[in-house]
């Protein structure tokens, strides 16, 4: 059952219950008022007949005969009259109306009302010539019953017609209310892996549907980013590995077919080893890039110290490089701040990769192979400044240096793959930080990394 039908049905059932309670209450009150009103009229009928019996002083059989005649037209009440000793004095019916218990109740309470499925009964205490009599009368409220039965039929007709109308109106209202949701479903169905850039139209009213479309669009943004990262990563691997592997294969084949001396074989192996190292470095860089592109929810953050990560990055870089890099780390406000301000919650492994990449670039593109790092901590953020006195970056390349595999005009100065700064940018973004760069060709480059503490 569709949501529109289910909603309309639930609305109709709820309304039917409310209408039933209302209709039953009206009927109950109307029936009670009818009975109370007829008891009043029955009291008048009984009193009138009692006065006729006691005042007319005519034969009782004649009174019964007249009562029988009048009853067909006037709907007179049948009565039974008892004296003070509960002996029958007069009765229209045999056996007479009432019993010992009823008469005692009338004597005690002066009057009594009750009813069965057909008749309404009333008993009263009547006095005539200082004598007490107990009169029990009954009658059928023909007019009142006809009216209440007609009222009940009309209420039932109106009730069922109202339920049908409520269901139809509820169905239309539900369809109109849920139509935007149906439109969202159709739009989602049109989105596939071939058009992940397509988004759901956001409604103007900022209601639950607005939040739903925003949530879907945010989810599609993440899916598109993940899909594009995966596609780019696969494309990049196949493209970047093709060249060194082709060189490696060609070098081995040439060595196999053309080399004749040990020196020739040694030279071929050196060339093959160099290309193998390139492949290893490229695979490491690509794996680091893949890790940096994880969703932040998949990355474990833990308490650490930024200065310790910098030292680890420095030692790791110095130990693995044949060229001696010179990396200096200094604190700009060490005496004015508490050492706890260098505490930071992040991923130590990824931060070490980011810092290593910046320091390695600074050393590679500097003639003195040196990099100076300054740490400035405050209560709001930690600022790291990486500066060198190298060849600098042309202004036209500054906006593109974070693009994957982009290498600027100074690419001939050192070998590389154009991946390092892309990794740095992504890792800093994962930590809600920012990175800025200023550079002057021939004088050097400065990278500024800002990591918020909150």
Coordinates of C-alpha atoms in Angstrom, one line a residue:
X1 CA 0.0 0.0 0.0
X2 CA 1.4 3.4 -1.0
X3 CA 2.0 6.1 1.5
X4 CA -0.7 8.3 0.0
X5 CA -3.3 5.6 0.4
X6 CA -2.1 4.6 3.8
X7 CA -2.1 8.2 5.0
X8 CA -5.6 8.9 3.6
X9 CA -6.9 5.6 5.2
X10 CA -5.4 6.5 8.5
X11 CA -6.9 10.0 8.3
X12 CA -10.3 8.5 7.4
X13 CA -10.2 6.0 10.3
X14 CA -9.2 8.7 12.8
X15 CA -11.9 11.0 11.5
X16 CA -14.5 8.1 11.5
X17 CA -13.7 7.4 15.1
X18 CA -14.1 11.1 16.1
X19 CA -17.4 11.4 14.1
X20 CA -18.6 8.2 15.7
X21 CA -18.0 9.5 19.2
X22 CA -19.6 12.8 18.3
X23 CA -22.7 11.1 16.6
X24 CA -23.1 8.6 19.5
X25 CA -22.9 11.5 22.0
X26 CA -25.6 13.5 20.2
X27 CA -27.8 10.4 19.9
X28 CA -27.3 9.5 23.5
X29 CA -28.2 13.0 24.7
X30 CA -31.2 13.1 22.3
X31 CA -32.5 9.7 23.5
X32 CA -32.1 10.8 27.2
X33 CA -33.9 14.1 26.5
X34 CA -36.7 12.2 24.8
X35 CA -37.1 9.8 27.7
X36 CA -37.1 12.6 30.3
X37 CA -39.6 14.7 28.2
X38 CA -41.9 11.7 27.9
X39 CA -41.7 10.9 31.6
X40 CA -43.0 14.4 32.2
X41 CA -45.8 13.8 29.7
X42 CA -46.5 10.4 31.2
X43 CA -46.8 12.1 34.7
X44 CA -49.4 14.4 33.2
X45 CA -51.3 11.5 31.5
X46 CA -51.3 9.5 34.8
X47 CA -52.5 12.5 36.9
X48 CA -55.2 13.3 34.3
X49 CA -56.5 9.7 34.4
X50 CA -56.4 9.6 38.2
X51 CA -58.4 12.7 38.4
X52 CA -60.9 11.3 35.9
X53 CA -61.3 8.1 37.9
X54 CA -61.7 9.7 41.3
X55 CA -63.7 12.8 40.3
X56 CA -66.0 11.4 37.6
X57 CA -67.6 8.8 39.9
X58 CA -68.6 6.6 37.0
X59 CA -68.5 2.8 36.5
X60 CA -65.0 1.4 36.3
X61 CA -66.0 -0.8 33.3
X62 CA -67.1 2.3 31.4
X63 CA -63.8 4.0 32.3
X64 CA -62.0 1.0 30.8
X65 CA -64.1 1.1 27.7
X66 CA -63.5 4.8 27.2
X67 CA -59.8 4.3 27.8
X68 CA -59.7 1.5 25.1
X69 CA -61.4 3.8 22.6
X70 CA -59.2 6.8 23.3
X71 CA -56.0 4.8 23.4
X72 CA -56.2 4.1 19.7
X73 CA -56.2 7.8 18.9
X74 CA -54.7 9.7 21.9
X75 CA -52.1 7.1 23.0
X76 CA -53.4 7.3 26.6
X77 CA -51.4 5.7 29.5
X78 CA -52.4 2.4 31.0
X79 CA -52.6 2.7 34.8
X80 CA -53.1 0.6 37.9
X81 CA -54.2 2.2 41.1
X82 CA -53.5 0.8 44.6
X83 CA -54.7 2.0 47.9
X84 CA -52.5 2.7 50.9
X85 CA -52.4 -1.0 51.8
X86 CA -51.2 -1.9 48.3
X87 CA -54.5 -3.5 47.4
X88 CA -55.6 -3.0 43.8
X89 CA -58.2 -0.3 43.4
X90 CA -58.4 0.0 39.6
X91 CA -56.4 -1.3 36.7
X92 CA -56.6 -1.1 32.9
X93 CA -54.6 -4.3 32.6
X94 CA -54.6 -7.7 34.1
X95 CA -52.4 -8.6 35.7
X96 CA -52.0 -5.0 37.2
X97 CA -48.9 -3.0 36.7
X98 CA -46.3 -2.9 39.5
X99 CA -45.4 -5.1 42.4
X100 CA -44.8 -5.0 46.1
X101 CA -41.2 -3.7 45.7
X102 CA -42.1 -1.0 43.2
X103 CA -45.0 0.2 45.4
X104 CA -42.7 0.4 48.5
X105 CA -40.2 2.4 46.5
X106 CA -43.0 4.8 45.3
X107 CA -44.1 5.2 48.9
X108 CA -40.6 6.0 50.0
X109 CA -39.5 8.3 47.1
X110 CA -43.0 9.7 46.2
X111 CA -42.3 8.8 42.5
X112 CA -40.3 6.3 40.3
X113 CA -39.4 6.1 36.7
X114 CA -38.2 3.0 34.7
X115 CA -38.4 1.5 31.3
X116 CA -38.2 -1.7 29.4
X117 CA -37.6 -2.4 25.7
X118 CA -41.2 -1.2 24.7
X119 CA -42.8 0.9 27.5
X120 CA -41.8 3.7 29.8
X121 CA -43.2 3.4 33.4
X122 CA -43.9 6.0 36.0
X123 CA -45.2 5.5 39.5
X124 CA -46.5 8.4 41.7
X125 CA -48.1 9.0 45.1
X126 CA -51.6 10.4 44.6
X127 CA -53.8 11.9 47.4
X128 CA -57.5 12.2 47.2
X129 CA -59.7 13.2 50.1
X130 CA -56.8 12.8 52.5
X131 CA -56.2 9.2 51.3
X132 CA -53.0 8.0 49.7
X133 CA -53.0 6.0 46.5
X134 CA -50.2 4.6 44.5
X135 CA -50.6 4.8 40.8
X136 CA -48.4 3.0 38.2
X137 CA -48.7 4.0 34.6
X138 CA -47.1 3.1 31.3
X139 CA -47.2 4.2 27.7
X140 CA -45.3 4.1 24.5
X141 CA -43.7 7.3 23.2
X142 CA -44.8 6.7 19.6
X143 CA -44.0 10.1 18.3
X144 CA -40.7 10.4 20.2
X145 CA -39.5 7.0 19.1
X146 CA -40.4 7.7 15.4
X147 CA -38.4 10.9 15.6
X148 CA -35.4 9.4 17.3
X149 CA -35.3 6.4 14.9
X150 CA -35.5 8.8 11.9
X151 CA -32.7 10.8 13.5
X152 CA -30.6 7.7 14.0
X153 CA -31.1 6.7 10.3
X154 CA -30.1 10.2 9.1
X155 CA -27.1 10.2 11.4
X156 CA -25.9 6.9 10.0
X157 CA -26.4 8.1 6.4
X158 CA -24.5 11.3 7.1
X159 CA -21.8 9.3 9.0
X160 CA -21.0 6.9 6.1
X161 CA -21.2 9.6 3.5
X162 CA -18.9 11.7 5.6
X163 CA -16.4 8.9 5.9
X164 CA -16.3 8.5 2.1
X165 CA -15.9 12.2 1.6
X166 CA -13.2 12.4 4.3
X167 CA -11.2 9.5 2.6
X168 CA -11.5 11.2 -0.8
X169 CA -10.4 14.6 0.6
X170 CA -7.7 12.9 2.7
X171 CA -6.4 11.1 -0.4
X172 CA -6.3 14.4 -2.3
X173 CA -4.6 16.2 0.5
X174 CA -2.1 13.4 1.0
X175 CA -1.3 13.3 -2.7
X176 CA -0.8 17.1 -2.7
X177 CA 1.3 17.0 0.4
X178 CA 3.5 14.1 -0.7
X179 CA 3.8 15.2 -4.3
X180 CA 7.1 17.0 -3.6
X181 CA 8.4 13.8 -2.1
X182 CA 7.4 11.9 -5.2
X183 CA 9.2 14.5 -7.3
X184 CA 12.3 14.0 -5.2
X185 CA 12.1 10.2 -5.8
X186 CA 11.9 10.7 -9.6
X187 CA 14.9 13.0 -9.5
X188 CA 16.9 10.5 -7.4
X189 CA 16.1 7.8 -9.9
X190 CA 17.5 9.9 -12.7
X191 CA 20.9 10.1 -10.9
X192 CA 23.3 7.3 -11.7
X193 CA 27.1 6.7 -11.9
X194 CA 27.1 8.5 -15.3
X195 CA 25.7 11.8 -14.0
X196 CA 26.7 12.0 -10.3
X197 CA 27.0 15.8 -10.8
X198 CA 23.2 16.1 -11.0
X199 CA 21.5 17.4 -7.9
X200 CA 18.0 17.5 -6.5
X201 CA 16.1 20.8 -6.8
X202 CA 16.0 22.4 -3.4
X203 CA 12.5 23.8 -2.5
X204 CA 12.2 27.4 -1.4
X205 CA 10.3 26.7 1.8
X206 CA 12.8 25.7 4.6
X207 CA 10.8 22.8 5.9
X208 CA 11.5 19.0 6.3
X209 CA 11.6 18.5 2.5
X210 CA 14.2 21.2 2.3
X211 CA 16.3 19.4 4.9
X212 CA 15.7 16.1 3.1
X213 CA 16.9 17.5 -0.3
X214 CA 19.9 19.1 1.4
X215 CA 20.8 15.8 3.0
X216 CA 20.5 14.0 -0.3
X217 CA 22.6 16.6 -2.1
X218 CA 25.3 16.4 0.6
X219 CA 25.3 12.6 0.3
X220 CA 25.6 12.9 -3.5
X221 CA 28.4 15.4 -3.1
X222 CA 30.3 12.9 -1.0
X223 CA 29.5 10.0 -3.4
X224 CA 30.7 12.1 -6.4
X225 CA 33.9 13.1 -4.6
X226 CA 34.6 9.5 -3.7
X227 CA 33.8 8.2 -7.1
X228 CA 35.9 10.8 -8.8
X229 CA 38.8 10.2 -6.4
X230 CA 38.6 6.5 -7.2
X231 CA 38.4 7.1 -10.9
X232 CA 41.2 9.6 -10.8
X233 CA 43.3 7.3 -8.7
X234 CA 42.9 4.4 -11.0
X235 CA 43.6 6.5 -14.1
X236 CA 46.6 8.1 -12.4
X237 CA 48.1 4.8 -11.4
X238 CA 47.7 3.4 -14.9
X239 CA 49.2 6.5 -16.5
X240 CA 52.0 7.2 -14.1
X241 CA 53.2 3.6 -13.8
X242 CA 53.2 3.1 -17.5
X243 CA 56.4 5.2 -18.2
X244 CA 58.8 3.8 -15.6
X245 CA 57.6 0.2 -16.1
X246 CA 58.0 0.6 -19.9
X247 CA 61.5 1.9 -19.3
X248 CA 62.3 -0.9 -16.8
X249 CA 61.1 -3.6 -19.3
X250 CA 62.9 -2.0 -22.2
X251 CA 66.1 -1.8 -20.1
X252 CA 65.9 -5.5 -19.1
X253 CA 65.2 -6.6 -22.7
X254 CA 68.1 -4.5 -24.1
X255 CA 70.4 -5.9 -21.4
X256 CA 69.3 -9.4 -22.3
X257 CA 69.9 -9.0 -26.0
X258 CA 72.7 -6.5 -26.4
X259 CA 74.9 -6.6 -23.3
X260 CA 78.2 -8.5 -23.7
X261 CA 80.4 -7.4 -20.8
X262 CA 79.9 -7.2 -17.0
X263 CA 80.0 -3.4 -17.1
X264 CA 77.2 -3.4 -19.7
X265 CA 75.1 -5.7 -17.4
X266 CA 75.9 -3.5 -14.4
X267 CA 74.9 -0.4 -16.2
X268 CA 71.6 -2.0 -17.3
X269 CA 70.9 -3.2 -13.8
X270 CA 71.7 0.3 -12.4
X271 CA 69.2 1.8 -14.9
X272 CA 66.6 -0.8 -14.0
X273 CA 67.1 -0.3 -10.3
X274 CA 66.7 3.5 -10.7
X275 CA 63.4 3.0 -12.5
X276 CA 62.3 0.5 -9.9
X277 CA 63.1 3.1 -7.2
X278 CA 61.0 5.6 -9.1
X279 CA 58.1 3.1 -9.2
X280 CA 58.5 2.5 -5.5
X281 CA 58.5 6.2 -4.7
X282 CA 55.5 6.8 -6.9
X283 CA 53.5 4.0 -5.4
X284 CA 54.3 5.3 -1.9
X285 CA 53.2 8.8 -2.9
X286 CA 50.0 7.6 -4.4
X287 CA 49.2 5.5 -1.4
X288 CA 49.7 8.6 0.8
X289 CA 47.5 10.6 -1.5
X290 CA 44.8 7.9 -1.2
X291 CA 45.0 8.0 2.6
X292 CA 44.7 11.8 2.5
X293 CA 41.5 11.5 0.5
X294 CA 39.7 9.4 3.1
X295 CA 36.6 10.8 4.7
X296 CA 37.4 12.5 8.0
X297 CA 35.1 10.0 9.8
X298 CA 37.3 7.2 8.7
X299 CA 40.5 8.8 10.1
X300 CA 41.5 8.2 13.7
X301 CA 42.3 11.4 15.5
X302 CA 44.3 11.3 18.8
X303 CA 46.0 13.7 21.1
X304 CA 49.6 14.5 20.1
X305 CA 52.1 17.4 20.0
X306 CA 52.8 19.3 16.9
X307 CA 56.5 20.0 17.7
X308 CA 57.1 16.2 18.2
X309 CA 55.5 15.4 14.9
X310 CA 57.8 18.1 13.3
X311 CA 60.9 16.5 14.8
X312 CA 59.8 13.0 13.7
X313 CA 59.3 14.3 10.2
X314 CA 62.6 16.0 10.2
X315 CA 64.5 12.9 11.4
X316 CA 62.7 10.6 9.0
X317 CA 63.6 12.9 6.1
X318 CA 67.2 13.4 7.0
X319 CA 67.8 9.7 7.6
X320 CA 66.4 8.5 4.3
X321 CA 68.1 11.0 2.0
X322 CA 71.6 10.7 0.6
X323 CA 71.9 14.5 0.3
X324 CA 72.3 16.1 3.7
X325 CA 69.3 18.3 4.3
X326 CA 69.5 21.1 6.9
X327 CA 66.2 21.6 8.8
X328 CA 65.9 24.0 11.7
X329 CA 62.9 24.2 14.0
X330 CA 62.4 27.2 16.3
X331 CA 59.7 28.5 18.6
X332 CA 58.7 32.2 18.2
X333 CA 57.0 32.6 21.6
X334 CA 58.3 29.7 23.7
X335 CA 58.9 31.8 26.8
X336 CA 55.5 33.5 26.7
X337 CA 53.3 30.5 26.4
X338 CA 52.6 27.3 28.2
X339 CA 54.0 24.1 26.6
X340 CA 50.5 22.6 26.6
X341 CA 49.4 25.0 23.7
X342 CA 51.4 22.7 21.4
X343 CA 49.0 19.8 22.2
X344 CA 46.8 19.0 19.2
X345 CA 44.2 16.4 18.3
X346 CA 44.9 15.0 14.9
X347 CA 46.3 12.1 12.9
X348 CA 50.1 11.9 13.6
X349 CA 50.9 9.8 10.6
X350 CA 49.2 12.1 8.1
X351 CA 50.5 15.2 9.6
X352 CA 54.1 13.8 9.5
X353 CA 53.6 13.1 5.8
X354 CA 52.3 16.7 5.2
X355 CA 55.2 18.3 7.1
X356 CA 57.8 16.0 5.4
X357 CA 56.5 16.9 1.9
X358 CA 56.8 20.7 2.6
X359 CA 60.3 20.3 4.2
X360 CA 61.5 18.1 1.4
X361 CA 60.3 20.5 -1.3
X362 CA 62.0 23.4 0.5
X363 CA 65.3 21.5 0.7
X364 CA 65.2 20.0 -2.8
X365 CA 64.7 23.4 -4.5
X366 CA 67.3 25.2 -2.5
X367 CA 71.0 25.3 -3.3
X368 CA 71.9 25.0 0.4
X369 CA 69.3 22.2 0.9
X370 CA 67.9 23.9 4.0
X371 CA 64.5 24.7 5.4
X372 CA 63.6 26.8 8.5
X373 CA 60.5 26.0 10.4
X374 CA 58.9 28.3 13.0
X375 CA 56.2 27.4 15.4
X376 CA 53.8 30.0 16.8
X377 CA 51.1 28.8 19.2
X378 CA 48.2 30.7 20.7
X379 CA 45.0 29.7 22.5
X380 CA 43.1 29.5 19.2
X381 CA 45.5 28.0 16.6
X382 CA 49.0 26.7 15.9
X383 CA 50.8 28.4 13.0
X384 CA 53.7 26.7 11.3
X385 CA 55.9 28.6 8.8
X386 CA 58.2 26.7 6.4
X387 CA 60.6 29.0 4.6
X388 CA 63.6 28.4 2.2
X389 CA 66.0 30.5 0.1
X390 CA 65.5 28.4 -3.0
X391 CA 64.6 29.1 -6.6
X392 CA 61.0 30.2 -5.8
X393 CA 57.8 29.5 -7.6
X394 CA 56.6 31.7 -10.6
X395 CA 53.4 33.7 -9.8
X396 CA 51.5 32.0 -12.6
X397 CA 52.1 28.6 -10.9
X398 CA 51.0 29.5 -7.4
X399 CA 47.3 28.8 -7.9
X400 CA 48.0 25.4 -9.6
X401 CA 50.7 23.9 -7.3
X402 CA 48.1 21.9 -5.3
X403 CA 46.7 20.2 -8.4
X404 CA 47.5 16.5 -8.7
X405 CA 50.5 15.8 -11.0
X406 CA 51.0 19.5 -11.7
X407 CA 54.6 20.6 -12.1
X408 CA 55.5 24.2 -12.7
X409 CA 58.1 25.8 -14.9
X410 CA 60.9 24.8 -12.4
X411 CA 60.2 21.1 -12.9
X412 CA 63.6 20.6 -14.6
X413 CA 65.4 21.6 -11.5
X414 CA 64.5 18.4 -9.6
X415 CA 62.7 15.1 -10.3
X416 CA 59.2 14.7 -8.9
X417 CA 55.7 13.6 -9.6
X418 CA 53.6 16.6 -8.7
X419 CA 51.8 14.7 -5.9
X420 CA 53.4 16.0 -2.7
X421 CA 51.6 19.4 -2.4
X422 CA 48.3 17.8 -3.3
X423 CA 48.7 15.4 -0.4
X424 CA 49.7 18.3 1.9
X425 CA 46.6 20.3 0.9
X426 CA 44.3 17.4 1.5
X427 CA 45.8 16.5 4.9
X428 CA 45.5 20.0 6.2
X429 CA 41.9 20.2 5.0
X430 CA 41.1 17.0 6.8
X431 CA 42.3 18.8 10.0
X432 CA 40.1 21.8 9.3
X433 CA 43.3 23.9 8.7
X434 CA 44.5 26.1 6.0
X435 CA 47.7 26.6 4.0
X436 CA 49.0 29.7 2.3
X437 CA 52.1 30.3 0.1
X438 CA 54.1 33.3 -0.8
X439 CA 57.1 33.1 -3.1
X440 CA 59.6 35.3 -5.0
X441 CA 61.5 33.8 -7.9
X442 CA 65.2 33.6 -7.1
X443 CA 64.7 34.5 -3.4
X444 CA 62.7 31.7 -1.8
X445 CA 59.3 30.4 -0.8
X446 CA 57.3 30.4 2.4
X447 CA 54.4 28.0 3.3
X448 CA 52.2 28.9 6.2
X449 CA 50.1 26.2 7.8
X450 CA 47.4 27.2 10.3
X451 CA 45.8 24.5 12.5
X452 CA 42.8 25.5 14.7
X453 CA 42.8 24.2 18.2
X454 CA 39.0 24.1 18.5

